[in-house]
């Protein structure tokens, strides 16, 4: 058992409440359930596994876990250690500060971040000492292989777009904005991250003077909004850094996804772009029209015009691989694996039918594989290998989502994390093998679970059973539908049923575990969940995925209705008179559209952070490339394409006159992707029309809901609304 500083949570789940006795340090919960049904409090009591890394000798694993206190309304990150077989699992850190980003310096020393500084400790948690002195500015780090240098990510002031206020007006809150991309995701862009290289002393302390490898460049690295230290890599000889950067600002940044992989040579201080020919200049573009048919996507070298990111050197340093999208302006293009020869400059691409979600190099001595990667296919994110000729072999075939992978450093195993619709993330050891099993859990690998972070909670819960179903679509194809049964399911009974509408619009309905859109908590509340992999989702071929762009209200909406109609007609446990539709982001847009086009199928709707007025959305959102690619043209253009005309003509706000069903609208005021006026507009329209409606607005949340008490309020409001209209 882990020696954890305990947050004792008594969850009175029968009535959906919990009392917590919090210590100053939030740790793992000892939770005793009074009901076997999942509640929001039980979800927030679960530990959330983060970064994982194997020791250099492959014998131990260090990892990060986040624990949350509802009472304190915050989380706490700690570091844990176990043997590579899962034994001797224990907590290493007990500080009141968050301690994150663990990495091994040698077989007995672990480096990590605490209080914005790089620290080190022995593998037993002793001899803690601070290595950096940056006034708490460290946001990420990566030591060179020879441990003589370190990359440190820090934020620097950025006033290219939002001008600095005069020094004699220190209390002024206004922002003078001069270009686009003045805010991103959930914040105003008044600083950007840069990577600095520092020398490391023999005692592993870090010198105070570092070199900004983007000195004088107004570009961010890592890239917002989600990039981290994985966007940079050291060469095995510690002489070169590969980094990801989109070298654009303002309007050009807002309309483009064109990021590249750069090599920075530490001796010459010269930088080389691996994605573009020398002297390349980006063609002029119409910022109000899709880049799909513009010059940037018609050049002979357009194979690297889209997102290129997350480089990794091969173990011998002779090659470098990264994830690569071909077309500029398309954030959901096929995510390929590009392999670059350091000697010849030749690039080759792995020919695979779906997106590469994550990857790692195999050991040099591995005769069977050159790389391993994760990819979604038919609603599951599984593990694959690539041989030296580019051939792909599937290693796992489980109904799960594998979410990360890396070498276990013992020359034969892969350290990975996995989750499913019925289980949160845990850590696994995967050994590729020639064996082949049969059934739903067949694989060409031996799989060993080595962490059981939330077993003490899951063992007390009655979970819903999941089924897989294939449903005929109106265009003569078939869509995969996940069906979750109620946790208290009884043969012969009928249950209220929810149609789950996925976001993205190109995000898979895979075996994901969510702490908000959690199918098991819906099952615990007595609902059947119907979750279709409609047109537009990855894992069914690129043609299927791309049919969503320019057709937000066409085939994908028919797919939703095909799935719920099939369930109502053919599943005996579905009550066709108690149907609801719920979703977030594009799923929220879907709900707003279905509200005007459902022919009285549904009795309740819930839309979270959904687009309601697409004309407004075009200029509201910060990443203009998204609207351009999905809509084709700005709404004011007289010569807009037929796809653009269809998009705007079918915006949900134009069908409010047909709304007749109760609707709950949810939105975060710090959501700059789909701005909160969309949710407020939908709610106001419903109320003015006389449709029963509520609005749940979060002044301090973005496109997600991240704070514990807000998360529980979200869940309680969600089920209060559904229960009111469907039970």
XYZ file of C-alpha atoms in Angstrom:
727
model
C 0.000 0.000 0.000
C 1.128 3.552 -0.689
C 2.136 5.572 2.358
C -0.101 8.486 1.498
C -1.048 11.620 3.335
C -4.749 10.951 3.471
C -7.737 13.011 2.507
C -10.581 11.216 4.236
C -13.714 11.533 2.173
C -16.986 10.124 3.460
C -19.183 9.988 0.374
C -22.823 9.652 1.282
C -23.629 8.420 -2.183
C -27.190 7.296 -1.515
C -28.262 10.936 -1.509
C -25.420 12.251 -3.657
C -23.505 14.223 -1.031
C -20.071 13.922 0.559
C -18.314 15.320 3.588
C -14.553 15.760 3.511
C -12.028 16.147 6.308
C -9.127 17.822 4.515
C -5.559 18.065 5.669
C -3.299 20.873 4.435
C -1.976 18.418 1.864
C -4.499 16.789 -0.441
C -3.755 13.115 -0.956
C -5.357 9.848 -1.892
C -8.865 9.304 -0.546
C -9.974 6.499 1.720
C -13.536 6.402 0.557
C -16.339 4.253 1.948
C -19.384 4.215 -0.275
C -22.901 3.978 1.139
C -24.251 3.159 -2.291
C -22.815 1.142 -5.146
C -23.797 3.838 -7.647
C -21.262 6.314 -9.024
C -21.687 9.942 -7.918
C -19.824 13.169 -8.787
C -18.123 13.011 -5.395
C -16.808 9.528 -6.136
C -15.449 10.733 -9.492
C -13.610 13.633 -7.864
C -12.163 11.311 -5.204
C -10.312 9.346 -7.891
C -6.600 9.837 -8.458
C -5.616 10.977 -11.942
C -2.381 9.530 -13.300
C -0.178 11.922 -15.264
C 3.431 11.672 -16.450
C 5.043 8.220 -16.316
C 8.703 7.270 -16.842
C 10.770 4.102 -16.494
C 14.191 4.161 -14.820
C 17.264 3.823 -17.070
C 17.649 0.163 -16.097
C 13.933 -0.543 -16.562
C 13.495 -1.813 -13.019
C 11.328 0.970 -11.585
C 8.634 3.420 -12.679
C 8.023 6.937 -11.378
C 4.712 8.638 -12.092
C 2.561 11.634 -11.223
C -0.897 11.527 -9.666
C -3.374 14.353 -9.117
C -5.768 14.286 -6.146
C -8.612 16.739 -5.611
C -10.384 18.236 -2.612
C -13.952 19.375 -3.147
C -13.874 21.291 0.141
C -10.684 23.172 -0.738
C -11.782 23.394 -4.400
C -8.344 22.569 -5.724
C -6.032 19.748 -6.681
C -2.633 18.537 -5.551
C -0.010 16.744 -7.667
C 2.270 14.142 -6.083
C 4.933 11.700 -7.294
C 4.830 7.947 -6.761
C 7.266 5.088 -7.356
C 6.887 1.360 -7.931
C 8.848 -1.568 -9.259
C 8.340 -2.324 -12.941
C 6.094 -5.257 -12.025
C 3.848 -3.035 -9.875
C 5.159 -4.148 -6.475
C 6.360 -1.847 -3.683
C 4.127 1.027 -4.790
C 4.610 4.100 -2.617
C 4.247 7.880 -2.585
C 7.521 9.816 -2.773
C 6.493 13.422 -2.207
C 4.547 14.884 0.720
C 5.072 18.617 0.222
C 2.122 20.992 0.210
C 3.411 22.206 -3.170
C 2.501 20.514 -6.431
C 5.333 18.260 -7.578
C 5.236 17.308 -11.227
C 7.104 16.192 -14.366
C 9.219 13.378 -12.913
C 12.213 12.178 -14.928
C 15.160 9.924 -14.120
C 18.689 11.361 -14.105
C 20.187 7.965 -13.283
C 18.967 4.744 -11.700
C 18.882 6.358 -8.238
C 17.998 10.011 -8.922
C 14.731 11.616 -9.988
C 14.340 15.225 -11.149
C 10.992 17.048 -10.942
C 9.354 20.479 -10.733
C 8.284 21.984 -7.425
C 7.373 25.626 -6.912
C 8.473 26.560 -10.410
C 11.998 25.177 -9.920
C 13.825 22.006 -10.925
C 14.552 19.745 -7.975
C 16.161 16.339 -7.529
C 15.804 13.574 -4.962
C 16.909 10.033 -4.400
C 14.571 7.307 -5.627
C 13.437 6.713 -2.041
C 12.355 10.374 -1.744
C 15.315 11.448 0.394
C 18.022 14.090 -0.176
C 15.751 16.608 -1.862
C 17.615 19.584 -3.259
C 16.876 22.504 -5.554
C 18.822 22.519 -8.816
C 17.594 25.706 -10.517
C 17.252 29.302 -9.354
C 14.791 30.983 -11.686
C 12.479 32.842 -9.295
C 9.872 30.148 -9.842
C 9.714 30.508 -13.634
C 10.303 26.886 -14.723
C 7.301 25.566 -16.695
C 8.967 22.496 -18.185
C 12.431 20.969 -18.528
C 14.451 18.295 -20.314
C 18.033 17.287 -19.474
C 20.430 16.457 -22.301
C 21.425 12.762 -22.563
C 24.919 13.541 -21.207
C 23.351 15.564 -18.336
C 25.612 18.538 -19.095
C 22.834 20.819 -20.344
C 19.133 21.342 -19.763
C 16.254 22.908 -21.688
C 14.008 24.993 -19.459
C 10.685 26.394 -20.661
C 9.927 29.885 -19.365
C 7.430 32.602 -20.292
C 8.677 35.945 -21.531
C 6.688 39.206 -21.952
C 5.025 39.566 -25.353
C 3.663 42.914 -26.522
C 3.589 42.476 -30.298
C -0.226 42.387 -30.339
C -1.431 43.676 -26.954
C 0.587 46.802 -26.277
C 2.179 47.365 -22.893
C 0.303 49.968 -20.852
C 2.158 53.133 -19.851
C 4.258 52.764 -16.697
C 2.486 55.692 -15.045
C -0.867 53.862 -15.290
C -0.120 50.748 -13.222
C -3.790 50.176 -12.316
C -5.119 50.474 -15.870
C -6.939 47.289 -16.925
C -7.554 48.149 -20.564
C -5.798 46.258 -23.341
C -4.765 47.985 -26.568
C -5.062 45.294 -29.242
C -3.437 45.716 -32.670
C -3.866 42.349 -34.412
C -5.611 38.974 -34.266
C -4.693 36.143 -31.893
C -4.747 38.505 -28.940
C -6.217 35.749 -26.820
C -5.933 31.970 -27.030
C -8.108 29.233 -25.546
C -8.657 30.849 -22.120
C -6.212 33.761 -21.688
C -5.039 37.005 -23.240
C -1.674 36.602 -24.964
C 0.630 38.937 -23.051
C 3.435 36.408 -22.646
C 4.749 33.489 -24.685
C 6.871 30.474 -23.826
C 10.479 30.166 -25.011
C 13.013 27.347 -24.535
C 16.259 28.299 -22.775
C 19.399 26.144 -22.660
C 21.476 26.155 -19.463
C 24.731 24.489 -18.538
C 24.575 21.885 -15.765
C 27.369 21.667 -13.192
C 29.003 18.443 -12.009
C 26.765 18.458 -8.931
C 23.762 18.852 -11.297
C 22.921 22.345 -10.158
C 21.945 24.609 -13.049
C 23.855 27.763 -14.004
C 21.884 30.972 -13.732
C 22.667 32.265 -17.237
C 20.787 30.533 -20.041
C 20.499 30.984 -23.796
C 17.112 31.614 -25.405
C 17.241 29.517 -28.576
C 14.514 31.751 -30.067
C 16.226 34.955 -28.930
C 14.531 37.982 -30.517
C 11.870 35.884 -32.269
C 8.220 36.729 -31.464
C 7.120 33.081 -31.668
C 6.060 30.593 -29.053
C 7.656 27.244 -28.307
C 6.004 25.015 -27.196
C 2.881 25.924 -29.169
C -0.358 26.952 -27.553
C -2.817 25.914 -26.408
C -1.760 22.372 -25.428
C 1.931 21.966 -26.318
C 4.485 20.957 -23.693
C 8.035 19.697 -23.383
C 7.188 16.852 -25.815
C 7.537 19.454 -28.583
C 11.311 19.547 -28.034
C 13.914 16.767 -28.207
C 17.642 16.304 -27.608
C 19.814 14.436 -30.087
C 21.559 11.393 -28.514
C 24.938 13.184 -28.685
C 23.508 16.217 -26.809
C 24.681 18.594 -29.548
C 21.363 19.408 -31.222
C 17.845 20.348 -30.157
C 14.817 19.676 -32.340
C 11.862 21.923 -31.594
C 8.338 22.633 -32.833
C 7.345 26.161 -33.799
C 4.744 27.990 -35.861
C 6.729 31.054 -36.882
C 3.813 33.377 -37.457
C 2.041 36.075 -35.457
C -1.262 37.924 -35.519
C -3.577 37.336 -38.479
C -1.134 34.978 -40.209
C -1.006 32.824 -37.064
C -4.801 32.866 -36.740
C -5.450 31.507 -40.246
C -2.681 28.885 -40.376
C -1.764 25.518 -38.852
C 1.675 25.508 -40.504
C 4.153 24.605 -37.780
C 7.579 23.135 -38.547
C 10.371 21.120 -36.960
C 13.606 23.059 -36.483
C 17.106 21.914 -35.555
C 19.191 24.183 -33.340
C 22.905 23.406 -33.297
C 24.425 24.271 -29.919
C 27.954 24.781 -31.322
C 27.167 26.993 -34.313
C 23.932 28.461 -32.865
C 22.408 28.009 -36.322
C 18.834 26.864 -36.936
C 17.620 24.661 -39.792
C 14.025 24.072 -40.870
C 13.491 20.366 -41.623
C 10.059 20.893 -43.184
C 10.623 23.612 -45.779
C 13.235 24.211 -48.497
C 15.768 26.951 -47.837
C 14.424 30.353 -48.799
C 10.784 29.248 -48.628
C 8.251 32.076 -48.447
C 4.643 31.505 -47.499
C 2.324 32.453 -50.405
C -0.148 35.268 -49.882
C -3.546 34.041 -48.748
C -7.121 35.302 -48.526
C -7.735 35.323 -44.774
C -11.512 35.032 -45.258
C -11.472 31.856 -47.371
C -10.438 28.256 -46.740
C -6.776 27.517 -47.438
C -7.829 24.209 -49.019
C -7.750 25.615 -52.551
C -5.190 28.391 -52.065
C -1.550 28.502 -53.161
C -0.120 27.348 -49.831
C -1.737 23.958 -50.397
C -0.877 23.651 -54.089
C 2.926 23.811 -54.005
C 5.109 20.816 -54.795
C 6.440 20.850 -51.234
C 3.089 20.981 -49.457
C 3.682 17.663 -47.703
C 4.727 19.729 -44.677
C 2.322 22.659 -44.887
C 0.212 21.641 -41.879
C 0.936 20.779 -38.265
C 4.391 19.218 -37.792
C 5.180 18.603 -34.142
C 6.567 16.410 -31.363
C 9.980 15.352 -32.753
C 11.909 12.334 -31.421
C 15.439 11.277 -32.444
C 16.131 7.618 -33.157
C 18.382 5.937 -30.566
C 21.403 6.171 -32.903
C 20.652 9.778 -33.847
C 20.573 8.997 -37.562
C 16.865 9.706 -37.969
C 14.215 11.906 -36.455
C 10.463 11.253 -36.508
C 7.529 13.525 -35.867
C 3.762 13.769 -36.338
C 2.904 15.520 -39.583
C -0.233 16.852 -41.265
C -0.075 17.618 -44.967
C -2.405 20.583 -45.439
C -2.291 24.075 -43.985
C -5.430 25.298 -42.234
C -6.813 21.833 -41.438
C -6.370 20.897 -37.788
C -7.943 17.447 -38.305
C -5.892 16.353 -41.330
C -4.501 12.814 -41.293
C -1.823 12.797 -38.586
C 0.976 10.840 -40.238
C 4.364 9.763 -38.972
C 7.206 11.458 -40.841
C 10.700 9.909 -40.643
C 13.607 12.169 -41.651
C 17.131 11.001 -42.475
C 19.722 13.214 -40.782
C 22.298 12.151 -43.388
C 20.366 12.628 -46.654
C 17.471 14.906 -45.673
C 15.025 12.405 -47.177
C 11.547 12.264 -45.652
C 9.261 9.249 -45.759
C 5.753 8.876 -44.394
C 4.167 5.847 -42.787
C 1.154 4.830 -44.858
C -1.511 4.187 -42.249
C -5.292 4.489 -42.400
C -5.804 6.570 -39.266
C -4.165 9.225 -37.111
C -0.944 8.567 -35.218
C -1.821 9.771 -31.713
C 1.555 9.096 -30.029
C 4.742 7.184 -30.851
C 8.158 6.099 -29.644
C 11.248 4.518 -31.197
C 11.999 0.848 -30.621
C 15.427 -0.184 -29.237
C 18.194 -0.368 -31.835
C 18.569 -4.115 -31.341
C 14.863 -4.800 -31.958
C 14.717 -6.862 -35.151
C 10.912 -6.763 -35.445
C 10.089 -3.076 -34.971
C 11.488 0.348 -35.706
C 8.774 2.370 -33.992
C 5.644 1.863 -31.911
C 2.582 4.074 -32.138
C -1.013 4.532 -30.969
C -3.926 4.997 -33.353
C -7.715 4.911 -33.192
C -9.630 2.407 -35.315
C -13.281 1.470 -34.912
C -13.714 3.334 -31.638
C -10.626 1.992 -29.829
C -7.150 3.486 -29.511
C -4.726 0.583 -29.852
C -0.991 -0.033 -30.120
C 0.893 -0.819 -33.329
C 4.467 -1.446 -34.451
C 6.252 -0.339 -37.624
C 9.033 -2.462 -39.073
C 12.036 -1.055 -40.914
C 10.256 -1.407 -44.264
C 7.250 0.584 -43.089
C 4.971 -2.377 -42.494
C 2.405 -1.969 -39.704
C 1.408 -4.668 -37.196
C -1.321 -4.328 -34.586
C -0.108 -5.271 -31.091
C -3.227 -4.799 -28.978
C -6.850 -5.367 -29.959
C -8.683 -4.496 -26.745
C -11.812 -2.418 -26.192
C -9.733 0.319 -24.566
C -7.943 3.579 -25.256
C -4.162 3.357 -24.929
C -3.156 6.951 -24.173
C 0.663 7.030 -23.940
C 3.656 4.803 -24.619
C 7.435 4.790 -24.193
C 10.230 2.272 -23.889
C 10.500 0.531 -20.541
C 14.311 0.730 -21.001
C 14.834 -3.012 -20.598
C 15.123 -3.619 -24.335
C 11.898 -5.590 -24.714
C 8.877 -3.928 -23.099
C 6.715 -0.861 -23.586
C 5.539 1.259 -20.661
C 2.043 2.547 -21.451
C -1.141 3.996 -19.987
C -4.674 2.838 -20.746
C -8.273 3.784 -19.962
C -11.754 2.797 -21.081
C -15.382 3.844 -20.798
C -15.439 1.820 -17.568
C -12.024 2.521 -16.015
C -9.803 5.588 -15.482
C -6.145 5.671 -16.487
C -3.731 3.072 -15.145
C -0.199 1.989 -16.054
C 0.703 -1.159 -17.992
C 3.722 -3.086 -19.219
C 3.304 -4.397 -22.758
C 5.599 -7.056 -24.217
C 5.265 -7.567 -27.989
C 4.973 -11.236 -28.883
C 4.259 -13.470 -31.850
C 1.280 -14.944 -30.027
C -2.235 -14.357 -31.290
C -5.282 -14.812 -29.114
C -8.958 -14.767 -30.040
C -11.986 -12.817 -28.906
C -12.538 -9.154 -28.033
C -9.289 -8.998 -26.053
C -7.010 -10.615 -28.627
C -3.504 -9.213 -29.045
C -0.006 -9.779 -30.325
C 1.363 -8.675 -26.967
C 1.402 -9.712 -23.338
C -0.269 -7.020 -21.222
C 0.383 -6.596 -17.501
C -1.392 -3.981 -15.401
C 1.039 -2.564 -12.829
C -0.916 0.291 -11.208
C -4.330 0.089 -9.564
C -4.801 3.719 -8.608
C -8.573 3.654 -8.123
C -9.247 -0.019 -7.454
C -10.386 0.751 -3.900
C -13.182 2.898 -5.355
C -14.063 0.872 -8.447
C -14.384 -2.340 -6.420
C -17.221 -0.740 -4.451
C -19.178 0.386 -7.510
C -21.731 -1.350 -9.681
C -20.870 -0.319 -13.222
C -22.939 -0.341 -16.370
C -22.252 -2.947 -19.032
C -21.132 -1.824 -22.481
C -22.217 -3.187 -25.837
C -21.027 -2.580 -29.398
C -23.536 -2.129 -32.197
C -23.317 -1.367 -35.935
C -26.148 0.736 -37.364
C -27.033 1.345 -41.023
C -26.741 5.003 -42.066
C -28.945 6.807 -44.576
C -26.137 6.784 -47.172
C -25.937 2.997 -47.073
C -22.903 2.705 -44.798
C -22.611 1.562 -41.181
C -21.665 3.444 -38.033
C -20.269 1.999 -34.834
C -22.412 2.771 -31.793
C -21.379 2.208 -28.183
C -24.316 1.324 -25.934
C -23.958 1.706 -22.157
C -26.578 -0.034 -20.030
C -27.775 1.387 -16.687
C -25.792 0.217 -13.670
C -29.010 -1.067 -12.084
C -30.153 -2.761 -15.296
C -32.940 -5.311 -14.998
C -34.083 -7.531 -17.839
C -37.509 -6.529 -19.104
C -37.429 -2.917 -17.892
C -37.313 0.165 -20.114
C -35.017 3.075 -19.301
C -34.695 6.734 -20.265
C -32.026 7.030 -22.937
C -29.462 9.676 -23.887
C -28.038 10.303 -27.345
C -24.427 11.392 -26.819
C -23.251 13.903 -29.452
C -19.450 14.031 -29.816
C -17.424 17.223 -30.209
C -14.456 18.067 -32.376
C -16.108 17.875 -34.856
C -13.428 15.259 -35.584
C -12.892 13.706 -32.130
C -13.472 9.940 -31.824
C -16.147 8.346 -29.683
C -13.550 5.916 -28.423
C -13.021 4.201 -25.080
C -12.334 7.489 -23.302
C -12.681 8.078 -19.575
C -13.973 11.543 -18.700
C -14.465 13.203 -15.324
C -17.384 15.166 -16.768
C -18.864 13.362 -19.795
C -18.626 10.061 -17.986
C -20.845 7.291 -19.329
C -20.646 5.321 -16.075
C -22.135 8.140 -14.024
C -24.918 8.409 -16.594
C -25.439 4.652 -16.172
C -25.419 5.076 -12.383
C -28.260 7.556 -12.711
C -30.359 4.993 -14.555
C -29.799 6.074 -18.164
C -28.982 4.111 -21.290
C -26.312 5.927 -23.346
C -26.269 5.703 -27.153
C -22.913 7.006 -28.460
C -22.562 6.884 -32.259
C -19.323 7.270 -34.216
C -21.041 9.459 -36.814
C -19.540 10.694 -40.073
C -16.684 13.080 -39.335
C -14.953 10.978 -36.678
C -11.521 9.350 -37.073
C -10.984 5.615 -37.017
C -13.087 4.756 -40.085
C -10.889 6.088 -42.875
C -10.031 9.612 -43.960
C -12.964 9.878 -46.381
C -15.439 9.186 -43.562
C -13.729 11.780 -41.361
C -13.573 14.519 -43.981
C -17.249 14.309 -44.917
C -18.071 16.533 -41.930
C -16.323 19.670 -43.245
C -18.823 21.914 -45.013
C -21.647 19.563 -44.028
C -22.223 20.129 -40.324
C -25.984 19.731 -40.674
C -26.145 16.962 -43.267
C -25.049 13.333 -43.036
C -23.700 13.576 -39.480
C -27.105 14.729 -38.203
C -28.768 11.894 -40.085
C -26.286 9.545 -38.372
C -27.339 10.787 -34.945
C -30.981 10.141 -35.772
C -30.206 6.743 -37.308
C -28.500 5.706 -34.077
C -31.265 6.853 -31.735
C -34.022 5.529 -34.023
C -32.330 2.135 -34.176
C -32.092 2.076 -30.389
C -35.723 3.110 -29.908
C -36.976 0.531 -32.379
C -34.673 -2.439 -31.739
C -33.341 -2.289 -28.181
C -36.025 -3.543 -25.784
C -34.603 -1.652 -22.801
C -34.847 1.776 -24.495
C -37.945 3.815 -23.679
C -38.713 5.665 -26.931
C -40.907 8.118 -25.034
C -38.067 9.238 -22.740
C -35.210 10.251 -25.029
C -32.707 13.082 -24.462
C -29.777 14.473 -26.461
C -26.618 15.847 -24.832
C -23.231 17.081 -26.056
C -20.410 19.610 -25.815
C -18.559 21.802 -28.328
C -19.595 20.464 -31.767
C -21.811 18.155 -29.732
C -23.408 21.266 -28.235
C -23.871 22.672 -31.732
C -25.474 19.344 -32.659
C -27.938 19.662 -29.790
C -28.852 23.218 -30.794
C -29.449 22.046 -34.373
C -31.396 18.935 -33.378
C -33.600 21.110 -31.169
C -35.083 22.498 -34.398
C -35.041 19.280 -36.424
C -35.902 16.295 -34.224
C -39.591 15.824 -35.077
C -40.457 15.455 -31.381
C -38.132 12.483 -30.810
C -36.544 14.053 -27.734
C -37.994 15.253 -24.443
C -34.882 17.115 -23.168
C -31.677 18.703 -24.466
C -28.364 19.731 -22.870
C -25.771 21.744 -24.816
C -22.374 22.595 -23.291
C -20.102 25.202 -24.942
C -21.862 24.726 -28.263
C -21.902 27.007 -31.308
C -25.368 28.503 -31.764
C -24.939 31.306 -34.301
C -22.348 30.364 -36.937
C -22.141 33.870 -38.370
C -21.176 35.175 -34.952
C -18.947 32.144 -34.349
C -16.893 32.945 -37.470
C -15.535 36.164 -35.995
C -15.801 35.202 -32.312
C -13.357 32.295 -32.325
C -9.631 32.965 -32.047
C -8.265 30.307 -34.437
C -9.725 31.538 -37.711
C -8.306 28.594 -39.654
C -10.913 26.366 -38.028
C -13.913 28.338 -39.272
C -12.339 28.863 -42.684
C -11.768 25.154 -43.230
C -15.120 24.034 -41.844
C -17.276 26.788 -43.408
C -15.173 27.723 -46.517
C -15.847 31.477 -46.416
C -16.606 34.432 -44.203
C -20.341 34.961 -43.902
C -20.251 38.421 -45.518
C -18.717 37.252 -48.823
C -21.178 37.546 -51.712
C -19.329 34.967 -53.833
C -19.115 32.363 -51.074
C -19.122 28.682 -51.939
C -22.204 26.488 -51.892
C -20.836 24.734 -48.805
C -20.473 28.083 -47.041
C -23.997 29.111 -48.030
C -25.371 25.812 -46.717
C -23.443 26.200 -43.456
C -24.762 29.664 -42.654
C -28.287 28.945 -43.909
C -28.479 25.981 -41.528
C -27.087 27.710 -38.449
C -29.101 26.566 -35.385
C -30.151 30.104 -34.480
C -32.263 30.276 -37.645
C -34.521 27.436 -36.475
C -35.459 28.638 -32.999
C -39.013 29.076 -34.300
C -39.174 25.259 -34.337
C -37.843 24.782 -30.789
C -40.419 23.111 -28.558
C -38.387 20.997 -26.111
C -36.800 21.902 -22.734
C -33.129 22.832 -23.075
C -30.262 23.418 -20.625
C -27.433 25.623 -21.929
C -23.998 25.504 -20.241
C -21.010 27.730 -20.993
C -17.736 29.028 -19.554
C -16.968 32.748 -19.778
C -13.249 32.046 -20.299
C -13.986 29.911 -23.345
C -12.370 31.805 -26.207
C -12.779 28.923 -28.665
C -16.594 29.070 -28.622
C -17.359 32.328 -26.853
C -19.970 32.331 -24.091
C -22.312 34.665 -25.973
C -23.241 31.553 -27.978
C -24.685 29.806 -24.925
C -26.312 32.965 -23.636
C -27.868 33.618 -27.041
C -29.359 30.125 -27.159
C -30.763 30.420 -23.641
C -32.189 33.894 -24.276
C -33.797 32.702 -27.513
C -35.419 29.726 -25.775
C -36.808 31.874 -22.974
C -38.151 34.505 -25.379
C -39.836 31.765 -27.375
C -41.380 30.309 -24.219
C -39.423 27.048 -24.237
C -38.475 25.764 -20.749
C -34.770 26.548 -20.390
C -31.968 27.048 -17.893
C -28.483 28.531 -18.235
C -25.485 27.325 -16.210
C -22.735 29.903 -16.705
C -19.217 29.627 -15.240
C -17.323 32.953 -15.026
C -14.026 31.166 -14.243
C -14.080 28.131 -16.569
C -12.936 27.705 -20.163
C -14.032 25.139 -22.777
C -13.885 22.598 -19.946
C -14.894 22.600 -16.276
C -11.757 22.155 -14.194
C -12.526 23.194 -10.616
C -13.913 20.500 -8.267
C -16.941 22.381 -6.945
C -17.829 23.619 -10.419
C -17.493 20.046 -11.661
C -19.923 18.763 -9.047
C -22.328 21.641 -9.714
C -22.145 20.686 -13.403
C -23.048 17.051 -12.687
C -25.853 17.882 -10.273
C -27.373 20.397 -12.700
C -26.994 17.935 -15.580
C -28.919 15.151 -13.833
C -31.440 17.466 -12.163
C -32.416 18.652 -15.628
C -32.589 15.199 -17.170
C -34.488 13.718 -14.233
C -37.010 16.545 -14.382
C -37.969 15.835 -17.986
C -37.144 12.141 -18.516
C -38.177 10.492 -15.246
